[in-house]
C-alpha positions as YAML, in Angstrom:
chain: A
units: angstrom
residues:
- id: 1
  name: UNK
  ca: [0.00, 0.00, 0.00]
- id: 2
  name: UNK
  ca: [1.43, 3.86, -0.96]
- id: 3
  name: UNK
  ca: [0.37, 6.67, -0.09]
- id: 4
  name: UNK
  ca: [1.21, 9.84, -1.87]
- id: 5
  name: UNK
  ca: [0.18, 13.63, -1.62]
- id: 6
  name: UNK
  ca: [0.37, 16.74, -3.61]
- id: 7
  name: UNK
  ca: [-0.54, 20.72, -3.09]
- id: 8
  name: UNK
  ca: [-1.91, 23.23, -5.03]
- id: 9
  name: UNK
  ca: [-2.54, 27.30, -4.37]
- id: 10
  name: UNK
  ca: [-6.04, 28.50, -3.37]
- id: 11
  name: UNK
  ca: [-5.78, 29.85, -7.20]
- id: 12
  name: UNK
  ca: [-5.39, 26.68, -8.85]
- id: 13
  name: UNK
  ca: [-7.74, 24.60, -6.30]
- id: 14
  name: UNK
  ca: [-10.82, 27.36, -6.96]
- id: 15
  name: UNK
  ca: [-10.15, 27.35, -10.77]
- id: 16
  name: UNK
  ca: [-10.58, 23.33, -11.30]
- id: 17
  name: UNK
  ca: [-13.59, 23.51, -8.12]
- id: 18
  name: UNK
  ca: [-15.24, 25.19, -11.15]
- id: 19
  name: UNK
  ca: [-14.16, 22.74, -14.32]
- id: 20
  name: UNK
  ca: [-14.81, 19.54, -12.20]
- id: 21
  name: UNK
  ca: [-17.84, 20.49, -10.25]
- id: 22
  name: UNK
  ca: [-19.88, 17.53, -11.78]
- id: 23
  name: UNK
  ca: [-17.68, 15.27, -10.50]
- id: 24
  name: UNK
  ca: [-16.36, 16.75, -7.35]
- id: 25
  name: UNK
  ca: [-14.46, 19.94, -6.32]
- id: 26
  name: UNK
  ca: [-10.41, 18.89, -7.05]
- id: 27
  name: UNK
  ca: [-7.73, 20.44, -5.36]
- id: 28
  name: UNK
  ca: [-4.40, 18.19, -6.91]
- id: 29
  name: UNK
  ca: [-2.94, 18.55, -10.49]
- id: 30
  name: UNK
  ca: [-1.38, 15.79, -12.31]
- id: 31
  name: UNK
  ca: [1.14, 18.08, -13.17]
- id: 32
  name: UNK
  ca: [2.01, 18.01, -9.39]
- id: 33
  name: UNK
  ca: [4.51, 15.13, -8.59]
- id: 34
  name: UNK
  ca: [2.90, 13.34, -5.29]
- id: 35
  name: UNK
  ca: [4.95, 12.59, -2.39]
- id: 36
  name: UNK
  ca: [5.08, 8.67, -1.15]
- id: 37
  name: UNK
  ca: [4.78, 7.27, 2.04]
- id: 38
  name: UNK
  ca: [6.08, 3.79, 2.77]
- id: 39
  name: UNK
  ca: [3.87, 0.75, 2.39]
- id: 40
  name: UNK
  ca: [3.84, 0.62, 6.87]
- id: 41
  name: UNK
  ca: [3.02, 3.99, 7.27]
- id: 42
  name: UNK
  ca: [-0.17, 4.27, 8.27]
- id: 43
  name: UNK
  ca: [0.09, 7.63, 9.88]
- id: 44
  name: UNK
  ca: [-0.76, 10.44, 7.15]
- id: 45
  name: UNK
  ca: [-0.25, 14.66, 7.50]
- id: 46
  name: UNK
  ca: [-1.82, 16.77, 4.89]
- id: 47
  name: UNK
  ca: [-2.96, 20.65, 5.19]
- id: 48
  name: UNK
  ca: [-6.59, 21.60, 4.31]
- id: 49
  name: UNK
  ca: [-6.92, 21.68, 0.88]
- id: 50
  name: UNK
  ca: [-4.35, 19.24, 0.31]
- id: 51
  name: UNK
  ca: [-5.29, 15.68, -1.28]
- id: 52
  name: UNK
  ca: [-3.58, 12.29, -0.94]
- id: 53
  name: UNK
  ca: [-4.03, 8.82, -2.38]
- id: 54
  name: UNK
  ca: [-3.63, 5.58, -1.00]
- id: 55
  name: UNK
  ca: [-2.87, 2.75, -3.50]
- id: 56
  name: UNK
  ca: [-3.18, -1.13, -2.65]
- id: 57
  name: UNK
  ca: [-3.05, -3.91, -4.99]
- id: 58
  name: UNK
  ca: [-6.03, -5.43, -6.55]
- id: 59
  name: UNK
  ca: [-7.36, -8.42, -8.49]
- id: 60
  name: UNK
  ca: [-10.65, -8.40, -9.45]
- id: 61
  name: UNK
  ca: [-10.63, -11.57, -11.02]
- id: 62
  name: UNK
  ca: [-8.80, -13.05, -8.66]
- id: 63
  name: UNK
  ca: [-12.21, -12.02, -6.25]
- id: 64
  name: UNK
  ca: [-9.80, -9.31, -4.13]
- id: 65
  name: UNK
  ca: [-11.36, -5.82, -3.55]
- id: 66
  name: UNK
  ca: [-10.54, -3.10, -1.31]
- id: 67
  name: UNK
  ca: [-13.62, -0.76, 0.33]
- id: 68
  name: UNK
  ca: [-13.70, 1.95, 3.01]
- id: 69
  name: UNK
  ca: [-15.81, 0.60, 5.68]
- id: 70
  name: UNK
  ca: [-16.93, 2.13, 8.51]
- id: 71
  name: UNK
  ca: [-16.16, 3.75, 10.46]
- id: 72
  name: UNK
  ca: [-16.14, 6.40, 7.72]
- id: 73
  name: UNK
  ca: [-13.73, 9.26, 7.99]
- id: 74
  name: UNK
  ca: [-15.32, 12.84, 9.51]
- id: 75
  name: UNK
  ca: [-16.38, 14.64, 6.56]
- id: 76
  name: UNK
  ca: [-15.39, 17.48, 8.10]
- id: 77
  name: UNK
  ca: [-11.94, 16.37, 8.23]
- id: 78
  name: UNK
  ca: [-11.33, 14.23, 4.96]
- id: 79
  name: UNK
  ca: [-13.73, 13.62, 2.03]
- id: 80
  name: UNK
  ca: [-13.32, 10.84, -0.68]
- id: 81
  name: UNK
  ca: [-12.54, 12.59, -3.75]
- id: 82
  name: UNK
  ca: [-11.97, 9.76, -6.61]
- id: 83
  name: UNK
  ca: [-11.13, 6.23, -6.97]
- id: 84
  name: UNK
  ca: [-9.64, 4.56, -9.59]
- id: 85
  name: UNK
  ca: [-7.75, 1.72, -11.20]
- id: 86
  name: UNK
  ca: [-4.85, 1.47, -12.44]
- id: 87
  name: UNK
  ca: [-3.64, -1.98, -14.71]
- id: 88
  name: UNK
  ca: [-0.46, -3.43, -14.07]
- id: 89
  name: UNK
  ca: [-0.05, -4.46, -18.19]
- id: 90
  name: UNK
  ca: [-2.07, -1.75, -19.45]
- id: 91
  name: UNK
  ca: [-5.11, -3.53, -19.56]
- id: 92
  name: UNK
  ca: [-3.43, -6.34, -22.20]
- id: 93
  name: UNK
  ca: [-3.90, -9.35, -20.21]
- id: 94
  name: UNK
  ca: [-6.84, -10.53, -19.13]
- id: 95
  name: UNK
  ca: [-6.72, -11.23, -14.80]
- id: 96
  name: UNK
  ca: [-3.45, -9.56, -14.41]
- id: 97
  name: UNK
  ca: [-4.32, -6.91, -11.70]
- id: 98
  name: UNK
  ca: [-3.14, -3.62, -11.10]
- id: 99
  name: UNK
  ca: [-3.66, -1.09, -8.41]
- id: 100
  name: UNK
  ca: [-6.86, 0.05, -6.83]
- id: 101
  name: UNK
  ca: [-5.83, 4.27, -6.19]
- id: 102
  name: UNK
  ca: [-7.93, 6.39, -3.55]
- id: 103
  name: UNK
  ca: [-8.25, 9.72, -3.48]
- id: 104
  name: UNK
  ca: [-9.09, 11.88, -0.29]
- id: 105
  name: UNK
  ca: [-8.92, 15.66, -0.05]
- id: 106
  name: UNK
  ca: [-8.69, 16.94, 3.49]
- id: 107
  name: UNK
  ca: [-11.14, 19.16, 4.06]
- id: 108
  name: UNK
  ca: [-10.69, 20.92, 7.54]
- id: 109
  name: UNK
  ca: [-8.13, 20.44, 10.41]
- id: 110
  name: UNK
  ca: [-9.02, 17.71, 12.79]
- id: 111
  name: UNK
  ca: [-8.05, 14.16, 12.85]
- id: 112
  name: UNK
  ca: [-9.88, 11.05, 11.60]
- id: 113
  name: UNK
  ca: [-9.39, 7.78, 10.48]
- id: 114
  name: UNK
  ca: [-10.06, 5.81, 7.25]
- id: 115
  name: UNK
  ca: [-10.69, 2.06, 7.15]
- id: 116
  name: UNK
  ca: [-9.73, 0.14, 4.36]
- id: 117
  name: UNK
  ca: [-11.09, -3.82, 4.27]
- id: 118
  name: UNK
  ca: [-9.17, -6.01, 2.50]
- id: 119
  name: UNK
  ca: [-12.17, -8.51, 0.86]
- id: 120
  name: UNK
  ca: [-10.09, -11.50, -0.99]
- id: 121
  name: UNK
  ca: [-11.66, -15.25, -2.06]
- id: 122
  name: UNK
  ca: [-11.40, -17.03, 0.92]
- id: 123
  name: UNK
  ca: [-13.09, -13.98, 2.88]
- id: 124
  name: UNK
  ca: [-15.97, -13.01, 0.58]
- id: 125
  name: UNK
  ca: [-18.73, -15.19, 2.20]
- id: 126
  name: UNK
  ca: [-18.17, -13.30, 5.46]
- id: 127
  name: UNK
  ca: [-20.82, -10.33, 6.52]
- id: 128
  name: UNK
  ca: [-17.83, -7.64, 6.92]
- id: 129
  name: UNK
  ca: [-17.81, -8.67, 2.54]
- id: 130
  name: UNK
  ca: [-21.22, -8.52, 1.56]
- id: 131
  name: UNK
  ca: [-21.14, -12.29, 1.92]
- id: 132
  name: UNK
  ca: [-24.09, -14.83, 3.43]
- id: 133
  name: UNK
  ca: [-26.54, -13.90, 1.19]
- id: 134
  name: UNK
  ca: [-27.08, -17.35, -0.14]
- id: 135
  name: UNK
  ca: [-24.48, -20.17, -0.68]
- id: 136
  name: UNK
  ca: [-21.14, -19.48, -2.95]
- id: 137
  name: UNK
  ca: [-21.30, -21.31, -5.36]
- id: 138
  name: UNK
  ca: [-17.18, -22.31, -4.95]
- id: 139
  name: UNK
  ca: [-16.70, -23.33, -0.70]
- id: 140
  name: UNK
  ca: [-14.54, -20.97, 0.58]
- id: 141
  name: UNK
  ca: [-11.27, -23.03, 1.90]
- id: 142
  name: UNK
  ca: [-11.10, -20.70, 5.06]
- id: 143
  name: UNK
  ca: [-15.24, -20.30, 5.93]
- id: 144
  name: UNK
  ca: [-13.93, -18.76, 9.36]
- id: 145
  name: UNK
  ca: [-11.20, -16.39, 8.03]
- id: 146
  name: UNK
  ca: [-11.63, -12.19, 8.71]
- id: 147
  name: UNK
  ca: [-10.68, -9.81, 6.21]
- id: 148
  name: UNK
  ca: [-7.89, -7.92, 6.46]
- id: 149
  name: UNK
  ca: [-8.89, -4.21, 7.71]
- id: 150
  name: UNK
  ca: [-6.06, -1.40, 7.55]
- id: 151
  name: UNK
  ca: [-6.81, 1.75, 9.33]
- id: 152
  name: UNK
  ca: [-4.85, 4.76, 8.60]
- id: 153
  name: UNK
  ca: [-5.00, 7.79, 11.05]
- id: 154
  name: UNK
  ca: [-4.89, 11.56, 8.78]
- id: 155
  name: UNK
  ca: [-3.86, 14.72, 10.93]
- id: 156
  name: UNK
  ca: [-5.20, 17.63, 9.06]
- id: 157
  name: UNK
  ca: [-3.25, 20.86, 9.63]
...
């Protein structure tokens, strides 16, 4: 997992508010290089305005999916901005994952936490993965096994 940040000026930020506000007020650039944490930190800083990603591996057809769970972060603190995937190949081979990339903007100086649950084969029949409604149609070899949950704590300054 990575985590990576970027700033913009109140300028910038207000100008694409206005050209993305169909999809969500944006506050990052892509001509802004982001800043990466290591894979164990789970302990993110950002200023208000400021936005940050946090990128895990995925497989979809491999049944492995990431989701923010509850407890969801304060809104008043961090807001989920975007999510997106990125291929490993480029999209040219068919099951060969990639990275699932989320994007938060901090939105007002406090601190919160986000949950990420890790939901992989052996874990999708269980309740924290949607699971139980009905019987899977492959037996899970692990019926008893939790999904892995990642909680990362975000100071906003």
């Amino acid at each position: 997992m990575a985590v990576r940040s970027s700033r913009v000026t109140g300028a910038v930020a207000a100008a694409l508010c206005t050209v993305t506000l169909v999809v969500g007020c944006a506050s990052g650039s892509d001509a802004d290089e982001p800043t990466s944490h290591p894979t164990q930190d789970k302990s993110i800083t950002a200023e208000v305005g400021e936005r940050f990603t946090l990128s895990v591996p995925e497989n979809a057809s491999t049944r492995e999916h990431w989701f923010v769970v509850a407890p969801q972060p304060d809104a008043s603190v961090v807001r989920a901005a975007d999510r997106s995937y990125e291929s490993a190949d480029d999209g040219k081979s068919v099951g060969g994952g990639g990275t699932l990339v989320l994007t938060f903007e901090a939105t007002g100086r406090g601190t919160t936490r986000i949950v990420l649950l890790h939901c992989t084969f052996p874990t999708a029949g269980t309740a924290a993965c949607g699971g139980g409604a009905g019987p899977s149609p492959t037996p899970s070899p692990s019926p008893t096994t939790e999904p892995e949950r990642v909680t990362y704590r975000v100071d906003v300054r």
